[in-house]
Structures are given as C-alpha cells and as structure tokens.
Short mmCIF file of C-alpha atoms and ligand atoms in Angstrom, two decimals:
data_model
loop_
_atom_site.label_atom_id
_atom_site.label_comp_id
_atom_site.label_asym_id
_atom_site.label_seq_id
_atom_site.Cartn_x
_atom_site.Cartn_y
_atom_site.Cartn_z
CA UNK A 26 -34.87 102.13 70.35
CA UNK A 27 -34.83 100.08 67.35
CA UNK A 28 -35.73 102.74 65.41
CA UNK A 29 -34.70 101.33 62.09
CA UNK A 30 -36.87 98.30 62.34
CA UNK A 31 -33.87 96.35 60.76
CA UNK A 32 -31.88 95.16 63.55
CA UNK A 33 -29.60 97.35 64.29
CA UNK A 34 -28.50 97.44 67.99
CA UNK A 35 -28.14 100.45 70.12
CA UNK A 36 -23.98 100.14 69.17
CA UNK A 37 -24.33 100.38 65.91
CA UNK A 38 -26.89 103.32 66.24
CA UNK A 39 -24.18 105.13 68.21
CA UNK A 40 -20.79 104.16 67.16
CA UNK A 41 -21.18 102.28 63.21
CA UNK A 42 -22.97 105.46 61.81
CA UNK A 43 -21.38 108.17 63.97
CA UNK A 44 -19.46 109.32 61.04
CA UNK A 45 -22.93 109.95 59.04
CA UNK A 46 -24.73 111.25 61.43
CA UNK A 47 -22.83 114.19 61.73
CA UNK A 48 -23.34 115.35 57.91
CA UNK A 49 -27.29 113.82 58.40
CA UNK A 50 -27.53 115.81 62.04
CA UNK A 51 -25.92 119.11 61.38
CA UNK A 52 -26.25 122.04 58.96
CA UNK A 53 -23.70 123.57 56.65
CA UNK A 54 -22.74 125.34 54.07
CA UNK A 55 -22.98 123.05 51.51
CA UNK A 56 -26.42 121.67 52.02
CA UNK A 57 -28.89 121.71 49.62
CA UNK A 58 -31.35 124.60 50.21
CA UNK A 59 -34.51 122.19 50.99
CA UNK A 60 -31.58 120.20 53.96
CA UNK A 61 -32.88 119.69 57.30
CA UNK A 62 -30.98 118.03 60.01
CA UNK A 63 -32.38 115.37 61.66
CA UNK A 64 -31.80 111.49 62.84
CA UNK A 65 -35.10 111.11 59.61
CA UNK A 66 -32.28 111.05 57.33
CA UNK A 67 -30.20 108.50 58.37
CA UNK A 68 -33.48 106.64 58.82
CA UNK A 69 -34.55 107.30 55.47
CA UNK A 70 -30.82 105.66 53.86
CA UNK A 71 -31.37 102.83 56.09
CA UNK A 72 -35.14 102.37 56.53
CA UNK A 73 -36.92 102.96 52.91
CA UNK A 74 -34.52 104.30 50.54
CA UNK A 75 -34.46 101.92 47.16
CA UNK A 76 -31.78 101.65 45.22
CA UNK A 77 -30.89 100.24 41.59
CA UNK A 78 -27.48 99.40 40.45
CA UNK A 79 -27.25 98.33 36.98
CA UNK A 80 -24.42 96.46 35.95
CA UNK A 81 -22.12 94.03 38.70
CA UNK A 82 -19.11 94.39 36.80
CA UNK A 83 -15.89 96.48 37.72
CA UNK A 84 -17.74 99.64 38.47
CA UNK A 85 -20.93 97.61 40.03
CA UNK A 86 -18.76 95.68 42.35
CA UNK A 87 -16.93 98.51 43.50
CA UNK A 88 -20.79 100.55 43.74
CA UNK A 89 -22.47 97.83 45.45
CA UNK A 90 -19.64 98.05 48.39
CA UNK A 91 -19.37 101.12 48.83
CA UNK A 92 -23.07 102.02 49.12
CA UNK A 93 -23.69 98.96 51.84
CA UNK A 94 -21.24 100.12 53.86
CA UNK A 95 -23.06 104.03 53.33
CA UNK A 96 -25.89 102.38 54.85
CA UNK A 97 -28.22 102.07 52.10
CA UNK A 98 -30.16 98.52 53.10
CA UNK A 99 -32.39 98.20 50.38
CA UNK A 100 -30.43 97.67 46.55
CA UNK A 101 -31.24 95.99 43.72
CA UNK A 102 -28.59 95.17 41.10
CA UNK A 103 -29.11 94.23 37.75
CA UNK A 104 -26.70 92.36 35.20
CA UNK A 105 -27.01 89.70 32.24
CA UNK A 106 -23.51 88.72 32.41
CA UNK A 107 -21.90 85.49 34.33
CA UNK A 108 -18.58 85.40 35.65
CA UNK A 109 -15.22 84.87 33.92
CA UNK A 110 -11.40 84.28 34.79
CA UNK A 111 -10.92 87.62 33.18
CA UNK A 112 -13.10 89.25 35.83
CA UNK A 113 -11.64 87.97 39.00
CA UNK A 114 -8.32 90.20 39.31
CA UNK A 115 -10.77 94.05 39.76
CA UNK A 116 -14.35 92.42 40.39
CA UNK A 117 -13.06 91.60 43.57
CA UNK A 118 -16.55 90.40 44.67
CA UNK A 119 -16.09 87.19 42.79
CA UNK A 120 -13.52 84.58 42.73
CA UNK A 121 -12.79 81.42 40.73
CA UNK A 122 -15.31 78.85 41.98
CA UNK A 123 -17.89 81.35 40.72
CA UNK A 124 -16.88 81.35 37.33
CA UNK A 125 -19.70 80.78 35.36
CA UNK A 126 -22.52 81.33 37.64
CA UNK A 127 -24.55 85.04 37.37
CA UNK A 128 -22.72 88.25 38.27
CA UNK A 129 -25.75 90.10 40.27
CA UNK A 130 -26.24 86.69 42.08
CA UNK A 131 -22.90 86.08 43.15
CA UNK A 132 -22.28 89.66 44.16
CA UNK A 133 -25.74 90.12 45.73
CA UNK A 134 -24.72 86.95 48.42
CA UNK A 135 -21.22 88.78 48.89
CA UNK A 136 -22.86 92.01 49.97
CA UNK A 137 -25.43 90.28 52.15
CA UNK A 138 -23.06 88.00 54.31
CA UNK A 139 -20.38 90.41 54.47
CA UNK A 140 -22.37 93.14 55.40
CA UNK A 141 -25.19 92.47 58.03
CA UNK A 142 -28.59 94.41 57.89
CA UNK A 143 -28.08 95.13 53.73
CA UNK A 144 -30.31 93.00 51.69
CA UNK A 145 -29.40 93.23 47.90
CA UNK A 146 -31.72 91.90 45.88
CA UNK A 147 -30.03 90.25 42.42
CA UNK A 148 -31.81 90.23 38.80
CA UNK A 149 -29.77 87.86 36.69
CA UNK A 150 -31.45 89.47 33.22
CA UNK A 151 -31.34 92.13 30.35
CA UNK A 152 -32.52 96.10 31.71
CA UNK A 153 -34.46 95.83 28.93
CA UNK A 154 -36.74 92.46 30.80
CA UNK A 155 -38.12 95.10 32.79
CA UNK A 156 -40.80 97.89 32.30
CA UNK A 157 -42.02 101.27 33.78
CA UNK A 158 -43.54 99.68 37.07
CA UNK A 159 -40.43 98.16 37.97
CA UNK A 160 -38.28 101.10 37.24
CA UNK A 161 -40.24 103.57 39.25
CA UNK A 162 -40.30 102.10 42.26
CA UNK A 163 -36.56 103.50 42.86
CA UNK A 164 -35.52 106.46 44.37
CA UNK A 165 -32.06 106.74 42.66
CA UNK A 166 -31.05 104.80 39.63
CA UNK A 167 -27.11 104.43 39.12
CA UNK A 168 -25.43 103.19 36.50
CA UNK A 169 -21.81 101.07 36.24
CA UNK A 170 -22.07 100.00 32.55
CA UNK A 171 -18.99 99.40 29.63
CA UNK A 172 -22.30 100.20 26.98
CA UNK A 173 -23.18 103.09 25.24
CA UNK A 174 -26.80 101.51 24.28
CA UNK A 175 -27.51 100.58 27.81
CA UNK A 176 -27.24 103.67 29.16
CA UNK A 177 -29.07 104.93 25.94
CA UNK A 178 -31.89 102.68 27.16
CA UNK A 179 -32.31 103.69 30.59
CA UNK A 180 -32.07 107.00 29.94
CA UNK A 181 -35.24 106.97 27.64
CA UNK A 182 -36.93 105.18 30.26
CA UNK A 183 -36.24 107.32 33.61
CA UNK A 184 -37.16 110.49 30.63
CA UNK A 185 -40.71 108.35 30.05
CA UNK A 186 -41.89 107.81 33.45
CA UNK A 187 -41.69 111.64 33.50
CA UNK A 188 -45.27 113.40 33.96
CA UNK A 189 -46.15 117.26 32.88
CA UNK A 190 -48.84 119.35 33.60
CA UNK A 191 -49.59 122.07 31.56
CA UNK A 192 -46.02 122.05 30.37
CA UNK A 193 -44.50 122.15 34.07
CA UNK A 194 -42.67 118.97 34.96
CA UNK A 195 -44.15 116.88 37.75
CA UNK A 196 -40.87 117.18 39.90
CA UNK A 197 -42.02 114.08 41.71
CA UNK A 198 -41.90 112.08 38.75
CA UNK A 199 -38.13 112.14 38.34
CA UNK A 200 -35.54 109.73 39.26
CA UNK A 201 -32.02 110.78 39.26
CA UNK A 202 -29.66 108.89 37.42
CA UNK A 203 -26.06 108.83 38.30
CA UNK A 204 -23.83 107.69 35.81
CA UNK A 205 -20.34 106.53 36.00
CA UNK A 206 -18.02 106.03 33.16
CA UNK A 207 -14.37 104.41 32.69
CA UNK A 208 -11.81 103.41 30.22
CA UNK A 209 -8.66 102.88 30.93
CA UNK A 210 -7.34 105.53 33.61
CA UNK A 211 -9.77 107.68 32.27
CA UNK A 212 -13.10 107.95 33.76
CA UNK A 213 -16.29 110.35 34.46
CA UNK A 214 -18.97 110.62 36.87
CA UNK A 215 -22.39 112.53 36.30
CA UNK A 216 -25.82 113.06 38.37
CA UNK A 217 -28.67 113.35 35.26
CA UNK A 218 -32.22 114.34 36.75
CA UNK A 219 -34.32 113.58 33.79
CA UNK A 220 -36.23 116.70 32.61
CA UNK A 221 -34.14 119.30 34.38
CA UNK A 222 -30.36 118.81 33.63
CA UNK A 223 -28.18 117.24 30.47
CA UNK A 224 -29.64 113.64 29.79
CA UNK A 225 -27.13 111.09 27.89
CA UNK A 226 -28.94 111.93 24.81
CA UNK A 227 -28.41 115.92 25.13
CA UNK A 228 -24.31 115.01 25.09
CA UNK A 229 -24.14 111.82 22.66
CA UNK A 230 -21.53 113.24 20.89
CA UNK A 231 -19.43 112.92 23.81
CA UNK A 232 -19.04 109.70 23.35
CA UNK A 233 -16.08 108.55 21.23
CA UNK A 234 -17.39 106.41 18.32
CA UNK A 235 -16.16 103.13 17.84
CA UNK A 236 -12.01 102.79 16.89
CA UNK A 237 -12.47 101.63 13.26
CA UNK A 238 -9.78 101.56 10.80
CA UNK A 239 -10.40 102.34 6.98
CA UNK A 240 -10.83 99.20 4.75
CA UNK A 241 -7.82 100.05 2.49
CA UNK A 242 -5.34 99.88 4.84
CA UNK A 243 -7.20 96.95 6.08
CA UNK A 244 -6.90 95.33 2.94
CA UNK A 245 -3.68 96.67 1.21
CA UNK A 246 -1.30 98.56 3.61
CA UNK A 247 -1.66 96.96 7.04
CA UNK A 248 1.03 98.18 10.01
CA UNK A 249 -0.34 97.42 12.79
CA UNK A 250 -1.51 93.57 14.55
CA UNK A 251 -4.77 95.14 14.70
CA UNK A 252 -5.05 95.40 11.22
CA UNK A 253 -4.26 92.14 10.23
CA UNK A 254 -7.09 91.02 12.90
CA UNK A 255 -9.11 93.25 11.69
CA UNK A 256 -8.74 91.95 8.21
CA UNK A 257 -9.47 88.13 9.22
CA UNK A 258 -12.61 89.52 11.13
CA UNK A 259 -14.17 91.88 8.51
CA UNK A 260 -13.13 90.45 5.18
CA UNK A 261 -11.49 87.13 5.71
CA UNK A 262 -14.68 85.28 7.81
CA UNK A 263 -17.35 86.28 5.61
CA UNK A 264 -15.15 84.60 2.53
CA UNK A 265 -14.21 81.68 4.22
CA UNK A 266 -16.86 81.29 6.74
CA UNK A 267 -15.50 78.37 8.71
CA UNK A 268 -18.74 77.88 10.53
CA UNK A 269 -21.58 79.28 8.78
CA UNK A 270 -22.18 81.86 11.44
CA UNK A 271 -21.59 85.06 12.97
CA UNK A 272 -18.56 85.41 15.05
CA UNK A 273 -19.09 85.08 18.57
CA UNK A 274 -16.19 86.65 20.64
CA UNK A 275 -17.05 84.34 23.41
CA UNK A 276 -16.17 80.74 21.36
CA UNK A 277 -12.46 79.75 21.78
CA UNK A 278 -12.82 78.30 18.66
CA UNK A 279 -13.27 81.35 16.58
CA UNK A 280 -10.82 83.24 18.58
CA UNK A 281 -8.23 80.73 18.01
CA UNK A 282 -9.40 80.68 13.94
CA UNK A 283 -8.94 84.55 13.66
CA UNK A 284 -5.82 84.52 15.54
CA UNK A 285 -4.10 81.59 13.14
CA UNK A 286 -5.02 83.12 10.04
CA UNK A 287 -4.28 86.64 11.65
CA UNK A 288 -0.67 85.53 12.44
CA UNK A 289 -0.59 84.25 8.90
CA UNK A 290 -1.32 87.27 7.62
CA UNK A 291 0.96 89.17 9.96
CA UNK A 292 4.12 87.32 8.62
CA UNK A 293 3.29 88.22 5.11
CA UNK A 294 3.60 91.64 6.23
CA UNK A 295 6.73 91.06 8.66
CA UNK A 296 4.35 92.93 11.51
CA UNK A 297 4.98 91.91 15.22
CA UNK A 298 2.64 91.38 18.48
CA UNK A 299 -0.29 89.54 17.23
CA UNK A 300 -1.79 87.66 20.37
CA UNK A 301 -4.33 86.07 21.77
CA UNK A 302 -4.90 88.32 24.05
CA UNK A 303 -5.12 91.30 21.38
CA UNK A 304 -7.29 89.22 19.17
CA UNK A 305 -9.73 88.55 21.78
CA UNK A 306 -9.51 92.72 22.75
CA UNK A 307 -9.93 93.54 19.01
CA UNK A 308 -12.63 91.01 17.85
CA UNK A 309 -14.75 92.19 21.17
CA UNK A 310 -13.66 95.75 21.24
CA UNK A 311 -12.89 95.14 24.86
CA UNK A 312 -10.97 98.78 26.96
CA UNK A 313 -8.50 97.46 29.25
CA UNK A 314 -9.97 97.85 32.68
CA UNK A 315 -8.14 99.82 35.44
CA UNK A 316 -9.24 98.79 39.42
CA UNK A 317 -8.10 101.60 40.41
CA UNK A 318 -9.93 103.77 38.02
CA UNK A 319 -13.21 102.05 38.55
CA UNK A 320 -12.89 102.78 42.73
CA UNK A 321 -12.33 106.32 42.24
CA UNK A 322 -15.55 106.77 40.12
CA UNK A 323 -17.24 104.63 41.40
CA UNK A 324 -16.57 106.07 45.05
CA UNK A 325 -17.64 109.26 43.46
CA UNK A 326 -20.73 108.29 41.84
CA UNK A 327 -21.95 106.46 45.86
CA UNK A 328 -21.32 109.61 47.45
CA UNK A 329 -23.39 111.31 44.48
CA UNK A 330 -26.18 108.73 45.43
CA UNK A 331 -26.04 109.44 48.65
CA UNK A 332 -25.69 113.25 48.49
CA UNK A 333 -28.92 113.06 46.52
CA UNK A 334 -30.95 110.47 49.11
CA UNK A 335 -30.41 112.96 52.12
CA UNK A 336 -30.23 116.44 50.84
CA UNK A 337 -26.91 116.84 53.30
CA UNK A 338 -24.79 118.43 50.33
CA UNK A 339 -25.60 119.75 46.68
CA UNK A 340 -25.19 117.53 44.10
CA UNK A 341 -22.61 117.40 41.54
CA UNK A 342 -23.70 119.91 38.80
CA UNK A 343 -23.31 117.69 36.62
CA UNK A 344 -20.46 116.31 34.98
CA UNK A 345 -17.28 115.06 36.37
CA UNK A 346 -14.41 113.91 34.25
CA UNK A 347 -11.26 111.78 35.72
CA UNK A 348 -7.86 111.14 34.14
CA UNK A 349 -4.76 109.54 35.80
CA UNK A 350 -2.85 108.97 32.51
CA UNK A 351 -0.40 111.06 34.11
CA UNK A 352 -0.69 112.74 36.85
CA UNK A 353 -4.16 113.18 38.18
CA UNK A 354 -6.85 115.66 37.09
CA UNK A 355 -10.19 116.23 37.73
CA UNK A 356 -12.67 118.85 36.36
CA UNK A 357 -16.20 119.46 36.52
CA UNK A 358 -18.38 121.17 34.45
CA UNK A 359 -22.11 121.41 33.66
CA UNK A 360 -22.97 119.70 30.25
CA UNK A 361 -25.91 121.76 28.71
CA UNK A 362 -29.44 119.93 27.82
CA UNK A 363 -29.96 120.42 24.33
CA UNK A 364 -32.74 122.17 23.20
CA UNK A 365 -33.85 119.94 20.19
CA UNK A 366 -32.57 116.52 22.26
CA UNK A 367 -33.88 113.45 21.05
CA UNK A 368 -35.19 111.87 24.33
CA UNK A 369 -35.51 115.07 26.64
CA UNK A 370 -36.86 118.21 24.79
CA UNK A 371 -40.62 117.30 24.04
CA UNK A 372 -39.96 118.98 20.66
CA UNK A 373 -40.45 116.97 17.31
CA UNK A 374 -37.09 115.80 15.91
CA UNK A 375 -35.98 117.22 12.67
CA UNK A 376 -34.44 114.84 10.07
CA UNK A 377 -32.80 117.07 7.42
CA UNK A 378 -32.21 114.69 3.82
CA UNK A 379 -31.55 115.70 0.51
CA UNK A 380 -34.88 115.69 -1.44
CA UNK A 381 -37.65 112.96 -2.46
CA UNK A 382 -35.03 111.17 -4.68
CA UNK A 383 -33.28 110.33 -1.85
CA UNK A 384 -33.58 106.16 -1.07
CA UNK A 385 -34.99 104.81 2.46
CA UNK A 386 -31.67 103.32 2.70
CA UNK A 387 -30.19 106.58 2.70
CA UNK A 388 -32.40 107.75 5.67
CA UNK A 389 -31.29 104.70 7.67
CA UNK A 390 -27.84 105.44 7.09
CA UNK A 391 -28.51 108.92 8.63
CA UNK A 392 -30.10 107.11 11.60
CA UNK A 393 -27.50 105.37 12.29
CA UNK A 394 -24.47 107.09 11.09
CA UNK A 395 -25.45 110.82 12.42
CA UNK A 396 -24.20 112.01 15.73
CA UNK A 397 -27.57 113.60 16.49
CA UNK A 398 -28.96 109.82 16.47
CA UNK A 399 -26.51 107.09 16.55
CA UNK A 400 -28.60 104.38 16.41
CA UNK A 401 -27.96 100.71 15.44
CA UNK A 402 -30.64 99.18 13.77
CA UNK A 403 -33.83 101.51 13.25
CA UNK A 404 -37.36 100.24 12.27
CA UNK A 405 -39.57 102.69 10.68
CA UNK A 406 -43.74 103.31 10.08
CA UNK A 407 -45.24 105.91 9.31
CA UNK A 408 -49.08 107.07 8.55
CA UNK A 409 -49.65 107.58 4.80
CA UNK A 410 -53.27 108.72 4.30
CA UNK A 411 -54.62 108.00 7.63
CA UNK A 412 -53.18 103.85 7.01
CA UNK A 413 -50.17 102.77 9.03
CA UNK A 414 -47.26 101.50 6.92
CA UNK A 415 -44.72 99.98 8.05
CA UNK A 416 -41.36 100.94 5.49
CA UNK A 417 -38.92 98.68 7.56
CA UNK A 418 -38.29 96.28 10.29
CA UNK A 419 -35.15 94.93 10.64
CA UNK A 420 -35.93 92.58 13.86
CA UNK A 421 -38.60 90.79 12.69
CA UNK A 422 -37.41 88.11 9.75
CA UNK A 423 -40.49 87.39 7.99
CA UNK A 424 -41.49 91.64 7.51
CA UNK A 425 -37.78 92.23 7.18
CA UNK A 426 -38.12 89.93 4.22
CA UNK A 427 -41.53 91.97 2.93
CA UNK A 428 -39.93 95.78 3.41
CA UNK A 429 -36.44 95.12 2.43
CA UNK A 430 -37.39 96.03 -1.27
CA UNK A 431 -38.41 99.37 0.26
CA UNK A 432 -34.74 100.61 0.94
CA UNK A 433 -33.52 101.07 -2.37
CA UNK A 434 -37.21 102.95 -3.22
CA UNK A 435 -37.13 106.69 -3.38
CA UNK A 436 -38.76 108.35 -0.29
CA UNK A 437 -40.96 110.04 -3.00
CA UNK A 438 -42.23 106.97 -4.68
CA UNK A 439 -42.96 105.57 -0.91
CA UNK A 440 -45.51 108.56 -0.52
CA UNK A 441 -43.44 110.74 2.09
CA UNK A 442 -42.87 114.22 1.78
CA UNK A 443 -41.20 117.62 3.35
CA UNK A 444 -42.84 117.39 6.30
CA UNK A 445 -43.95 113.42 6.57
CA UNK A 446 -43.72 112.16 10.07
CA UNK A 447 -42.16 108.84 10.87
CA UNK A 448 -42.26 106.58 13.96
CA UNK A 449 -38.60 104.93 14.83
CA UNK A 450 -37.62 101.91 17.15
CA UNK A 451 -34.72 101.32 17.64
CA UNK A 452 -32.50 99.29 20.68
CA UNK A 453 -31.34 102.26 21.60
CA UNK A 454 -34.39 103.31 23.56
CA UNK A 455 -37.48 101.86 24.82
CA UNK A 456 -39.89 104.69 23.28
CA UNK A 457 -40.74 105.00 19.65
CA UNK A 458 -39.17 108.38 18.44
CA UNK A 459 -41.43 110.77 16.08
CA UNK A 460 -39.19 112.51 13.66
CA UNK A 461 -40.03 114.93 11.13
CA UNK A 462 -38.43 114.36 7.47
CA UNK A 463 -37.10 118.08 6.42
CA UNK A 464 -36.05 118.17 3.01
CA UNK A 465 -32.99 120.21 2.04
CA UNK A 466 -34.43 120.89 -1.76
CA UNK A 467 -38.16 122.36 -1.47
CA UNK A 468 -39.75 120.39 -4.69
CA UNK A 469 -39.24 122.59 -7.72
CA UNK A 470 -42.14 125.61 -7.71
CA UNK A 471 -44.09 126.29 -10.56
CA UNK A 472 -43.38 130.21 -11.83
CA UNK A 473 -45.97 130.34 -14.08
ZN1 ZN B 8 -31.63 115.17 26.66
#
C-alpha cells in the first residue's frame, strides 16, 4: 500500500492528504484542459516532483513551509546569505542561536524535522555557482528574492535551456518560473513559462529604479535625514576615505562613521530623525519587510507551484499584484511578452546611438542607464574583420587596465559601424547578448 515509496502509512494516505486528494481525484471546472483525475497526481507531488526555491529569506521561509506541508517531498533551496538578528522577527524558520550560520542550511533542517517524509536539500552558495545541468533537473523553479539582478539571472537561464525546432519551441524544454515579489505591504506574484508568456525581461520597466536623490540637493539644499546620509555616503567617504575602501553596509564600523558625520551634518541644517537604523536602511537600500505581506504572496506563489505540478486548476495568467497599504486589493492581469525582448524574442537587439562620433563610454551609459537594458556593468567584444576584439572588460583588472583608453574613443575610430554587431556580458544574465549598433545619423551621402 505504500504506494509512495516514502513512508507514508496507510493514515496519512487517507486522512493527512484527504484535503488534496479531492482537487487531485476529481474534475472541475477549473482544470487545465490536459487535467486528469487520478491518485498519479498526488503521487507525482509526493513521489518525483523536484522543486527549487531560491532565496530562504522572508518570502523563502514562508515558501519552503507552505509547499512541505502541500506535499511536495523533494525541494531544493538555494541562498548565499547567513542569518542575522534583523531576520529573526518574519523568517520565522530561524532563531537567535542560528545567527550567523547559512540561511538554506538552517531552514533546510527546520523543514526536515518538523515535517516528516520532506527532504529539503540546502545549497549554501551564489545561483550563479550553478550551471544548465543543475538547473534542468527541476520541474518548477520559484523564486523569493529582494534582487532585481537575481531574478534577471535566472530568467536568462530557464530562457537558455530552451530548445526549438524549426522555429517551434520544444514545450518540454521549459521550466516554469514562479515569481514572487514584496516591498512593504505591497507585493506581486507571477507564473513565467519561458518562451510562451511575459519573461522578467519582457516587463523590466516594471520595476521601479533605484530611489536616488539629485546631487544638488544632496550637496546644497538637504531636507530630509536621508539626504544628509546620502551626502556622507556619496560625497563625504570618497573625500575622506576613513579606510581606504569601499563601504561595506555590513561593517558596524562604517555604519557608525556615516551616521556621526551624518548627524553632524544634520545639525548644520537643523534636520531631525537621523538614526541608526535609517542609516543602515539608506546606505544598504534595504525595503522594510512586512510578515504579513510576504505570507500572502508567498501562499500565492505555492499554490501557483502546485497548480502547475498537477494540472488540477489553470494557472495564474500571469501577473498578480497585492497592496494592503490600505485596504486590500488585488488584481491580475496578463503582462505582454515583448516582441523585441532582450532574453526571450530570438530577434537581434537593436541599440539605437547617435552616430560614429559617439564615445564607447557613451554606449555603456546606454547599457546601463536605458530601460530596455538596465544593466550594471557591461563587457563588450565584437568581430572587426573576422578578429575578435575585445573594446571593454570591466571584471577583469589587468584588461580593464588595457581597454579603459577605449571609452573615451569614438565608436568610428574603434572600426564599428551602422550595423556592427557586439557581444555583451553582463551580471545581469548568464548568456552573452548580441546587439546590433543602429545609428540615428546615416553617415553623410555623397550627391555627386
Ligand atoms: Zn522576455
């Protein structure tokens, strides 16, 4: 009778999973078209179905729970991040003698003794450790992430494992993504099946950029604490450069530094409210986290997972957005693909710049400063008669040393024209994108 092969007594068969098996055993009018009822389904959940949950934070805790107790047996969870105080009062997975030790780990061993039969497996790394193989052995990939460039990443990867033939999509090649979103009391779920509906990259622009303020008020008309933190972080460090590095929002040292001098600077201006607290939330650009927030979405992006393991209802098409500023509200919609998307459309991307006199530099600031591309720190080759050249490469020091003189050359006197294609890497995916330089002036034609 031990049908699962997992252990699972004849009372849990009957009475633990009675609630599922009447969605998994019965038809309805909600069921995908392809639905058939049968005990196979609840099988598959508990028997073979592989999971990845990336991120073990608020919204990975909350996932991780919720789709043990839906049955799923088999999940992996991925997440580079170790546990802090701040963590402990919505990642109710962890508490304070865990501080400090891996996030995936700790919540993994949670999971597993709290909830018999479900074996999550932890990966205490970076998404990006991992290639294709690892990736595709998942049936459903969802996402609980507080970064833009993560998702980015995975994205481009679940869109490169795709296969086509003759143009048609391999539909066996695709691994749904669901993706869930929050900030504040604000939140949003969405199901992404590479290749067929919107991918992250097809709505980019729905992400708000980050809050900067301009540098003049910054530097001359500050009203706000933020601004005065602001000021100690952007202009005041680099001057005075306590420790001859970078900031890291992490050391207590430099938050205490920037907070000092940011109070300083705050009673010169007679503003109010500078704390720690808000330095630490400005210098790291942390959201204030809402528990409740991060249940709700997450609760919606499980049943989305498991809506799309067993066929028993259609799956949200494809974009569900949550706010409980006041009130509550919900509202779905379905975000469009785009045709000329950078990861999705199998089109060559279009890069539209002023003319040949226009500087490398300038193209990188399009790179990076465009909505169509958003990225953060692009390297670029291209293929100038037949020869690879690399023009710039920002993560490696010593040819970041040899192709910095090429940003403030004209794309002319570098040999690229209307038309000239370039390769681009950047940490925003883990393919190299081909984009097509399109010149806004054609080159001056010769009437005579
Ligand atoms: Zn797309």
């Amino acid at each position: 009778m031990d049908k699962m092969g997992l252990g699972d007594g004849l009372d849990n068969l009957q009475h633990r999973w009675r609630h599922l098996r009447k969605v998994l055993e019965r038809s309805g009018p909600f069921c995908h078209p392809d639905f058939e009822p049968s005990p196979d389904n609840l099988s598959f959940v508990m028997g073979s179905c592989k999971i990845l949950v990336i991120g073990a934070g608020g919204l990975g805790c909350e996932l991780l729970k919720d789709l043990a107790l839906m049955g799923f047996k088999q999940i992996h969870v991925i997440d580079m991040d170790t546990v802090e105080l701040s963590n402990l009062n919505r990642q109710f997975l962890f508490r304070r003698r865990d501080i400090g030790q891996s996030k995936a780990e700790v919540a993994a061993k949670f999971i597993n003794t709290r909830i018999p039969g479900c074996h999550v497996t932890p990966h205490f790394c970076k998404i990006q450790d991992f290639d294709e193989t690892f990736y595709s052995a998942f049936h459903i990939v969802v996402c609980g992430l507080d970064s833009v460039v993560a998702r980015r990443w995975i994205n481009g990867l679940l869109i490169s494992l795709l296969s086509y033939k003759d143009g048609v999509l391999d539909q066996s090649t695709v691994i749904p993504m669901v993706d869930g979103g929050t900030e504040g009391f604000k939140g949003n779920a969405r199901v992404i099946l590479p290749g067929i509906t919107a991918c992250i990259e097809c709505t980019l622009d729905l992400f708000p950029p980050q809050v900067t303020f301009p540098l003049c008020t910054i530097a001359n008309t500050p009203r706000l604490p933020e601004h005065c933190i602001e000021y100690v972080k952007v202009i005041q460090w680099s001057k005075e450069n306590p420790w001859d590095v970078p900031i890291d929002g992490d050391d207590p040292q430099h938050i205490n530094w920037i907070y000092e001098k940011s109070m300083e600077r705050a009673a010169q201006f007679g503003i109010q409210g500078t704390t720690y607290r808000l330095v630490q939330g400005v210098v790291k650009n942390i959201i204030p986290a809402v528990a409740s927030t991060n249940a709700v979405v997450a609760a919606a992006c499980a049943t989305e997972v498991f809506k799309l393991a067993t066929g028993c209802c259609a799956a949200l098409d494809n974009y569900m957005v949550f706010n409980d500023v006041d009130g509550m509200y919900t509202y779905t919609y379905q975000a469009e693909r785009k045709e000329d998307c950078l990861a999705c459309s199998q089109k060559p991307k279009a890069l539209e710049i002023s003319g040949p006199e226009a500087k490398l530099e300038d193209l990188i600031t399009i790179l990076c400063e465009s909505p169509k591309f958003q990225m953060k720190s692009p390297g670029l080759t291209t293929i100038i008669d037949g020869k690879n050249r690399t023009l710039y490469m920002p993560t490696v020091t010593s040819i970041e040393e040899k192709t910095r003189v090429n940003l403030t050359k004209s794309l002319g006197e570098l040999g690229l024209e209307d038309g000239s294609q370039l390769m681009v890497a950047d940490s925003t995916s883990p393919n190299t994108l081909l984009i097509v330089l399109k010149f806004a002036t054609p080159p001056d034609v010769d009437m005579t």
